[in-house]
C-alpha cells in the first residue's frame, strides 16, 4: 500500500501550537489528581471533554494512511465523541499478520510516526487521546529475550511418589505441566526459546490418612512438610523417607511463561536494532521490574520526541485491557520474601495446594480441581486458607508494583493510568480481587461484554473505585458476542444504564476500526475480532449520520455522574480473589440476591475488607467514608469468615452507633491461615453483636425492615417498591444534589411516588435535548420531597435539587402542583402559567401549593386517537461497492413502497436482506377548531435510530425508550405531513454478501438470521386537551 508522505501531511498542522488541549482537565497528572468540577448549568446543553464518550480506535498496524487517520478522528469528533483510545490491534495477537511487522509493527519508526499523526490530528480537532501500553491489549511489550527478568513468570513443579522408608538419590523431579495454554491461541509461532527452569525449593510431604472427598485430589498432612531445599546440590538430592507413611517429593521451579501477545517479523527474522521485528510477550504484573520494562519500552519507542510533548498536553489515560494471559501458578522473582513479609510465614510448605486445573475455586469450571490439598492434624481442610494467603500476597504485589506503579509513571507524563483489574480467561488466570484493585489505579475500568450486563457485577467493582476516591470509573462498552454489524442503540443505551448503576461514569465505546484500505480486505472494510464482536462504528454503518444525539445523551448523563462525589446508601462486604465467570459459565455476580433492597430505593456497592483499612474508611457525621461513597449502613451477607482487620473496623464503627447487619449468621473464622486471627474473631464477634446498632437476621428479605427500624432510609425511597434504581451525586460546593433514576425492568414500565432526602428546589434535566426545567408536581412530607416518577422500560431521567437560581435558564414559578391526575405538566414562563395536559376524555383536577383547586371542563370531548396510514416508504439500500477490495464506500439502490401497515423490512418483498435508511412519509388532517389543543405522535417501537419531521420541521432528538413527541408547535390547519427517517445496522445486507475471500465473513453470512428493521408498530396520533392555570 502506498503511504502518504508524513512530512507533507504534517504541513497541515504547522499552524497548530503545542498547547494543553481544551478538553484535558488542569493538573491531570497531579497525585492525588484534583477533582474536576463541572459547571453543569453552563455545560449541560453541550458538554465537552471528559464527560463526553470516547471511542476505542483500532489501528491495525503502521500500514495505514495519514489522511485516513485524520479523517477517522474527524468523524469521531463530529459524532459527539471527544476522545479516542488508540490500540495497535495487530490482529489481536491471534491471526497471522498480513503485512510484515518488522516494517509496520508496534514500536517501530513507522508506528511512532503514525502515532504522531494521530496526536497532531487530535490536537487539531480538540480531541483527547488514551493509548494502550503495548500492542493488542496493552499487557505486553516487544522483546528479543522473553526469558528476561520482568517478564510473565510462573511456578511449576515436579513430583516423585515415594513409599515409607524409601531411599531417594538423584536429580530432582522435573516439571511436567509447563504449558498453561491460551484462551485464544495465536496462529503463528515465535522463534524457539528454551525457558530456563530456576530451582526454588524442594519439600517432602506425607500423604494423609484422611480421605479426600475428591478421588483426584492427593490429600497431604500439613504438619509433615519437610523442606529439603538446603540439601539440594546441583539439582540433585539424597535422602530417606520416614517410615510413617507414603510421601510425595515436590520440587518447585520458576520460569518465564513466554506468553505471546503479538507477532514479530515474518519468518522470525528479528533484528536487535528493530523493535518492530520483535515478538511481544506479557510482562510480569507483580514486580517493579515488569512495570519498568513495560513503561520504559513505551517511553523509548513510542513516546520519544514530539509524541511525549503532545501526550502531556492532550493525553489522558495510559491503558491496559483485562487479563487474558495465564500461568501454571503466577509468580515473581521476589515472591517468597514478599509473601513472608505480607503473611508472616514461609510460603514454601504451602505451595503444593496452590496448583490445579484452574486458579479459581473448582466449582467455577466444570471438573476443575486442585491437585493437592492440606489437612491439619484433626483432618480439617486448611487448603482454602493457604490459597487465600497466596492470593492476598499476590494481590498486594499487583497493587503495589503494577497498579500504583503505572499511576506513578503516568503522573510523570501528566497522564493517568487506567486498566481492567480482572481476568477474562478464567482458566489459570491471575486471581485478583477486582474490588480492592480498583482503589489502586487512577481510573479503574470495567466492561459490558465480560460482565454481561449483570448489575451486581458492576456494583462489585464500583465500590472499590469509590473507596479509592476515583473520580472516573470507566467502561469498555458495546462489545457483544455474535453482534458484529448488528448491535442497536437500544442495546447500547441498556449497556450504559446498567454500567451507570454500578458507578461507571465514563464510556469508552467499542469501537471504531480504521477505515482505510487493507490488504485482502473487502467491503465494508477492516472488521476486527473475526467478525464476532460488535461494533464496527463509522461511516460504513447506515446509522452513523444519526449517532450525534446518542453521543449528546451520553455526554449529558456523564456530566452529571462525574459532578460532585458519589453517595451510596449501603456498603456490602465482598471478599473474592476472582470474578466469578459471568460470560462463559452463566455464574452471575450476586452481591445481594433479594430484590427488596433495590426495589425500596436503596443503592449499594460492594467493599473488599482491605479497603476498610484505608485512611478514609472512617465514620463521620453518621457516614462511612464520607469523602468516598458515604455509606449509611453496612451489610455482611452470608459470609462464614471475615478478616480480623475488618472486624476491628466494625467494632470501631459500632462504638459510634454505625448500623451493621449480618445476614444468614455471623462469621466464625478468618479467611487466612492465621490461628491468632481465628481466636480474635471468635473472641470479638459476640462483642460486636452486643452493640445496639448491630443486627443479625436470617434472610435478605428481612434487611429492609431492619434498616427502617434503625431509621436508615435510602436517599431516594420508592414508596411503592419497584425496580427503579438510583445513582446519587452531591456537589457540596454549589449545594446541589443530583439523582439519576433508571427503570431496570427490561420487560415493563413502572411508576411510583418517590421520597427524596434533599434540600433546595427540584429540577428535571433532560439528557436527550439538554433542557433544564423546574419540577412542577411535588409535596414536602416529613422533611422529604415526594415526587411522582414514571419511566418506560429501560428509560432514565435526572432530578436535581439546587438553589432556586442555580440554573439560570430554568424559571421557577412561585407556586407548584401538589396533586393532579393530568399526565403532563409544563410551565409557560412567558405568561406565568402552569399548563396541564391530558389525552383522556374525563374530568381532571389539580391542587396547587397555595391551596387552590382547579378542574377541567367535564364536557370536553377530544378527537379519538388515530393510527396514521397509509405510508410511502423509500429505502436507500446499502450495497457492496463494485470494486470491493479498493473502495469500501457503499453504493445505493432505492426501493419505493406503498404500505397499508408497518411491518419489518424482511417481511417486505425485495427488502429481505436490505440494510440502509428508510424514509416513511404520510399525512393527516388537523383542525384548530377541534377541542384538542395539541397532539402527541407515538412512534411505537424504535429498533435503532429515528428522526421525525412534521411539516418539514425537525422535532429534535427522540427518547428511544419513549418515542412520544409533542408535535403541537408544528401543527397547521388542514393537511399535516409527517416524515420519519430510520436507519439500520448493516447485518442483513452482509448475510447476503458472501465474501469468499474471507473465512470469517463467509462464516458470518452462513450463521445468522436477518434482524427486524424499520418501523414495526402503528404510529398513533393522540390529541390532548390542556388546562392553563395563571399564577
PDB file of N, CA and C in Angstrom, residues 242-293:
ATOM      1  N   UNK A 242      10.722 -41.026  55.893  1.00  0.00           N
ATOM      2  CA  UNK A 242      10.371 -41.637  57.185  1.00  0.00           C
ATOM      3  C   UNK A 242       9.526 -42.892  56.974  1.00  0.00           C
ATOM      4  N   UNK A 243       9.342 -43.648  58.049  1.00  0.00           N
ATOM      5  CA  UNK A 243       8.622 -44.918  57.984  1.00  0.00           C
ATOM      6  C   UNK A 243       7.147 -44.796  58.362  1.00  0.00           C
ATOM      7  N   UNK A 244       6.634 -43.531  58.481  1.00  0.00           N
ATOM      8  CA  UNK A 244       5.275 -43.362  58.986  1.00  0.00           C
ATOM      9  C   UNK A 244       4.225 -43.188  57.897  1.00  0.00           C
ATOM     10  N   UNK A 245       4.549 -43.527  56.670  1.00  0.00           N
ATOM     11  CA  UNK A 245       3.558 -43.428  55.618  1.00  0.00           C
ATOM     12  C   UNK A 245       4.186 -43.164  54.262  1.00  0.00           C
ATOM     13  N   UNK A 246       3.321 -43.084  53.247  1.00  0.00           N
ATOM     14  CA  UNK A 246       3.789 -42.757  51.900  1.00  0.00           C
ATOM     15  C   UNK A 246       3.957 -41.246  51.771  1.00  0.00           C
ATOM     16  N   UNK A 247       4.877 -40.847  50.870  1.00  0.00           N
ATOM     17  CA  UNK A 247       5.233 -39.440  50.736  1.00  0.00           C
ATOM     18  C   UNK A 247       5.243 -39.029  49.267  1.00  0.00           C
ATOM     19  N   UNK A 248       5.180 -37.733  49.069  1.00  0.00           N
ATOM     20  CA  UNK A 248       5.436 -37.155  47.745  1.00  0.00           C
ATOM     21  C   UNK A 248       6.597 -36.167  47.883  1.00  0.00           C
ATOM     22  N   UNK A 249       7.494 -36.238  46.936  1.00  0.00           N
ATOM     23  CA  UNK A 249       8.580 -35.268  46.830  1.00  0.00           C
ATOM     24  C   UNK A 249       8.204 -34.279  45.742  1.00  0.00           C
ATOM     25  N   UNK A 250       8.187 -33.020  46.097  1.00  0.00           N
ATOM     26  CA  UNK A 250       7.846 -31.972  45.136  1.00  0.00           C
ATOM     27  C   UNK A 250       9.010 -31.017  45.011  1.00  0.00           C
ATOM     28  N   UNK A 251       9.409 -30.770  43.782  1.00  0.00           N
ATOM     29  CA  UNK A 251      10.418 -29.748  43.511  1.00  0.00           C
ATOM     30  C   UNK A 251       9.741 -28.593  42.790  1.00  0.00           C
ATOM     31  N   UNK A 252      10.051 -27.376  43.203  1.00  0.00           N
ATOM     32  CA  UNK A 252       9.407 -26.185  42.637  1.00  0.00           C
ATOM     33  C   UNK A 252      10.426 -25.388  41.826  1.00  0.00           C
ATOM     34  N   UNK A 253       9.981 -24.933  40.679  1.00  0.00           N
ATOM     35  CA  UNK A 253      10.849 -24.218  39.735  1.00  0.00           C
ATOM     36  C   UNK A 253      10.102 -22.991  39.223  1.00  0.00           C
ATOM     37  N   UNK A 254      10.824 -21.898  39.106  1.00  0.00           N
ATOM     38  CA  UNK A 254      10.215 -20.743  38.470  1.00  0.00           C
ATOM     39  C   UNK A 254      10.750 -20.607  37.058  1.00  0.00           C
ATOM     40  N   UNK A 255       9.892 -20.097  36.178  1.00  0.00           N
ATOM     41  CA  UNK A 255      10.265 -19.952  34.772  1.00  0.00           C
ATOM     42  C   UNK A 255       9.427 -18.847  34.148  1.00  0.00           C
ATOM     43  N   UNK A 256       9.924 -18.252  33.084  1.00  0.00           N
ATOM     44  CA  UNK A 256       9.126 -17.294  32.311  1.00  0.00           C
ATOM     45  C   UNK A 256       8.151 -18.071  31.441  1.00  0.00           C
ATOM     46  N   UNK A 257       6.964 -17.539  31.300  1.00  0.00           N
ATOM     47  CA  UNK A 257       5.944 -18.268  30.542  1.00  0.00           C
ATOM     48  C   UNK A 257       6.073 -18.089  29.044  1.00  0.00           C
ATOM     49  N   UNK A 258       6.672 -16.978  28.613  1.00  0.00           N
ATOM     50  CA  UNK A 258       6.690 -16.711  27.177  1.00  0.00           C
ATOM     51  C   UNK A 258       5.293 -16.583  26.614  1.00  0.00           C
ATOM     52  N   UNK A 259       4.409 -15.931  27.373  1.00  0.00           N
ATOM     53  CA  UNK A 259       3.025 -15.798  26.915  1.00  0.00           C
ATOM     54  C   UNK A 259       2.981 -14.771  25.783  1.00  0.00           C
ATOM     55  N   UNK A 260       2.678 -15.274  24.601  1.00  0.00           N
ATOM     56  CA  UNK A 260       2.781 -14.498  23.375  1.00  0.00           C
ATOM     57  C   UNK A 260       1.577 -13.582  23.192  1.00  0.00           C
ATOM     58  N   UNK A 261       1.852 -12.335  22.780  1.00  0.00           N
ATOM     59  CA  UNK A 261       0.769 -11.360  22.616  1.00  0.00           C
ATOM     60  C   UNK A 261       0.682 -10.780  21.219  1.00  0.00           C
ATOM     61  N   UNK A 262       1.780 -10.708  20.489  1.00  0.00           N
ATOM     62  CA  UNK A 262       1.737 -10.131  19.132  1.00  0.00           C
ATOM     63  C   UNK A 262       2.899 -10.682  18.319  1.00  0.00           C
ATOM     64  N   UNK A 263       2.666 -10.763  17.020  1.00  0.00           N
ATOM     65  CA  UNK A 263       3.620 -11.365  16.104  1.00  0.00           C
ATOM     66  C   UNK A 263       4.800 -10.439  15.821  1.00  0.00           C
ATOM     67  N   UNK A 264       5.966 -11.042  15.625  1.00  0.00           N
ATOM     68  CA  UNK A 264       7.140 -10.301  15.187  1.00  0.00           C
ATOM     69  C   UNK A 264       7.354 -10.468  13.699  1.00  0.00           C
ATOM     70  N   UNK A 265       8.591 -10.310  13.269  1.00  0.00           N
ATOM     71  CA  UNK A 265       8.926 -10.280  11.844  1.00  0.00           C
ATOM     72  C   UNK A 265       8.523 -11.563  11.137  1.00  0.00           C
ATOM     73  N   UNK A 266       8.141 -11.409   9.866  1.00  0.00           N
ATOM     74  CA  UNK A 266       7.916 -12.572   9.031  1.00  0.00           C
ATOM     75  C   UNK A 266       9.160 -13.458   9.055  1.00  0.00           C
ATOM     76  N   UNK A 267       8.913 -14.766   9.005  1.00  0.00           N
ATOM     77  CA  UNK A 267       9.999 -15.750   9.007  1.00  0.00           C
ATOM     78  C   UNK A 267      10.890 -15.629  10.240  1.00  0.00           C
ATOM     79  N   UNK A 268      10.340 -15.015  11.309  1.00  0.00           N
ATOM     80  CA  UNK A 268      11.077 -14.845  12.571  1.00  0.00           C
ATOM     81  C   UNK A 268      12.413 -14.129  12.376  1.00  0.00           C
ATOM     82  N   UNK A 269      12.447 -13.230  11.394  1.00  0.00           N
ATOM     83  CA  UNK A 269      13.689 -12.513  11.083  1.00  0.00           C
ATOM     84  C   UNK A 269      13.841 -11.303  11.995  1.00  0.00           C
ATOM     85  N   UNK A 270      13.947 -11.553  13.301  1.00  0.00           N
ATOM     86  CA  UNK A 270      14.078 -10.462  14.261  1.00  0.00           C
ATOM     87  C   UNK A 270      15.458  -9.830  14.172  1.00  0.00           C
ATOM     88  N   UNK A 271      15.492  -8.532  14.487  1.00  0.00           N
ATOM     89  CA  UNK A 271      16.749  -7.790  14.442  1.00  0.00           C
ATOM     90  C   UNK A 271      16.925  -7.034  15.745  1.00  0.00           C
ATOM     91  N   UNK A 272      18.081  -7.117  16.385  1.00  0.00           N
ATOM     92  CA  UNK A 272      18.294  -6.403  17.651  1.00  0.00           C
ATOM     93  C   UNK A 272      18.077  -4.901  17.550  1.00  0.00           C
ATOM     94  N   UNK A 273      18.263  -4.346  16.356  1.00  0.00           N
ATOM     95  CA  UNK A 273      18.143  -2.894  16.200  1.00  0.00           C
ATOM     96  C   UNK A 273      16.749  -2.447  15.784  1.00  0.00           C
ATOM     97  N   UNK A 274      15.822  -3.390  15.628  1.00  0.00           N
ATOM     98  CA  UNK A 274      14.482  -3.041  15.135  1.00  0.00           C
ATOM     99  C   UNK A 274      13.415  -3.612  16.059  1.00  0.00           C
ATOM    100  N   UNK A 275      12.923  -2.826  17.017  1.00  0.00           N
ATOM    101  CA  UNK A 275      11.924  -3.358  17.953  1.00  0.00           C
ATOM    102  C   UNK A 275      10.630  -3.787  17.277  1.00  0.00           C
ATOM    103  N   UNK A 276      10.318  -3.237  16.104  1.00  0.00           N
ATOM    104  CA  UNK A 276       9.103  -3.660  15.412  1.00  0.00           C
ATOM    105  C   UNK A 276       9.182  -5.120  14.990  1.00  0.00           C
ATOM    106  N   UNK A 277      10.382  -5.652  14.852  1.00  0.00           N
ATOM    107  CA  UNK A 277      10.549  -7.040  14.416  1.00  0.00           C
ATOM    108  C   UNK A 277      10.431  -8.031  15.565  1.00  0.00           C
ATOM    109  N   UNK A 278      10.436  -7.516  16.785  1.00  0.00           N
ATOM    110  CA  UNK A 278      10.417  -8.410  17.935  1.00  0.00           C
ATOM    111  C   UNK A 278       9.008  -8.920  18.210  1.00  0.00           C
ATOM    112  N   UNK A 279       8.901 -10.140  18.682  1.00  0.00           N
ATOM    113  CA  UNK A 279       7.623 -10.662  19.140  1.00  0.00           C
ATOM    114  C   UNK A 279       7.298 -10.038  20.502  1.00  0.00           C
ATOM    115  N   UNK A 280       6.007  -9.881  20.759  1.00  0.00           N
ATOM    116  CA  UNK A 280       5.576  -9.253  22.007  1.00  0.00           C
ATOM    117  C   UNK A 280       5.098 -10.323  22.987  1.00  0.00           C
ATOM    118  N   UNK A 281       5.532 -10.169  24.245  1.00  0.00           N
ATOM    119  CA  UNK A 281       5.183 -11.103  25.305  1.00  0.00           C
ATOM    120  C   UNK A 281       4.670 -10.329  26.515  1.00  0.00           C
ATOM    121  N   UNK A 282       3.831 -10.994  27.321  1.00  0.00           N
ATOM    122  CA  UNK A 282       3.243 -10.367  28.501  1.00  0.00           C
ATOM    123  C   UNK A 282       4.305 -10.154  29.564  1.00  0.00           C
ATOM    124  N   UNK A 283       4.246  -8.991  30.215  1.00  0.00           N
ATOM    125  CA  UNK A 283       5.196  -8.662  31.272  1.00  0.00           C
ATOM    126  C   UNK A 283       4.723  -9.203  32.618  1.00  0.00           C
ATOM    127  N   UNK A 284       5.658  -9.247  33.569  1.00  0.00           N
ATOM    128  CA  UNK A 284       5.352  -9.626  34.943  1.00  0.00           C
ATOM    129  C   UNK A 284       4.508  -8.521  35.567  1.00  0.00           C
ATOM    130  N   UNK A 285       3.338  -8.884  36.090  1.00  0.00           N
ATOM    131  CA  UNK A 285       2.421  -7.911  36.685  1.00  0.00           C
ATOM    132  C   UNK A 285       2.575  -7.821  38.200  1.00  0.00           C
ATOM    133  N   UNK A 286       3.639  -8.419  38.742  1.00  0.00           N
ATOM    134  CA  UNK A 286       3.793  -8.475  40.200  1.00  0.00           C
ATOM    135  C   UNK A 286       5.172  -8.005  40.659  1.00  0.00           C
ATOM    136  N   UNK A 287       5.850  -7.237  39.825  1.00  0.00           N
ATOM    137  CA  UNK A 287       7.177  -6.757  40.204  1.00  0.00           C
ATOM    138  C   UNK A 287       7.435  -5.391  39.604  1.00  0.00           C
ATOM    139  N   UNK A 288       8.330  -4.647  40.231  1.00  0.00           N
ATOM    140  CA  UNK A 288       8.731  -3.360  39.688  1.00  0.00           C
ATOM    141  C   UNK A 288       9.483  -3.544  38.377  1.00  0.00           C
ATOM    142  N   UNK A 289      10.231  -4.666  38.274  1.00  0.00           N
ATOM    143  CA  UNK A 289      10.959  -4.927  37.025  1.00  0.00           C
ATOM    144  C   UNK A 289      10.005  -5.039  35.849  1.00  0.00           C
ATOM    145  N   UNK A 290       8.864  -5.705  36.066  1.00  0.00           N
ATOM    146  CA  UNK A 290       7.893  -5.829  34.991  1.00  0.00           C
ATOM    147  C   UNK A 290       7.304  -4.491  34.592  1.00  0.00           C
ATOM    148  N   UNK A 291       6.961  -3.676  35.584  1.00  0.00           N
ATOM    149  CA  UNK A 291       6.411  -2.350  35.293  1.00  0.00           C
ATOM    150  C   UNK A 291       7.436  -1.480  34.580  1.00  0.00           C
ATOM    151  N   UNK A 292       8.685  -1.560  35.008  1.00  0.00           N
ATOM    152  CA  UNK A 292       9.726  -0.746  34.370  1.00  0.00           C
ATOM    153  C   UNK A 292       9.951  -1.168  32.924  1.00  0.00           C
ATOM    154  N   UNK A 293       9.993  -2.477  32.656  1.00  0.00           N
ATOM    155  CA  UNK A 293      10.139  -2.931  31.270  1.00  0.00           C
ATOM    156  C   UNK A 293       9.009  -2.388  30.414  1.00  0.00           C
TER     157      UNK A 293
END
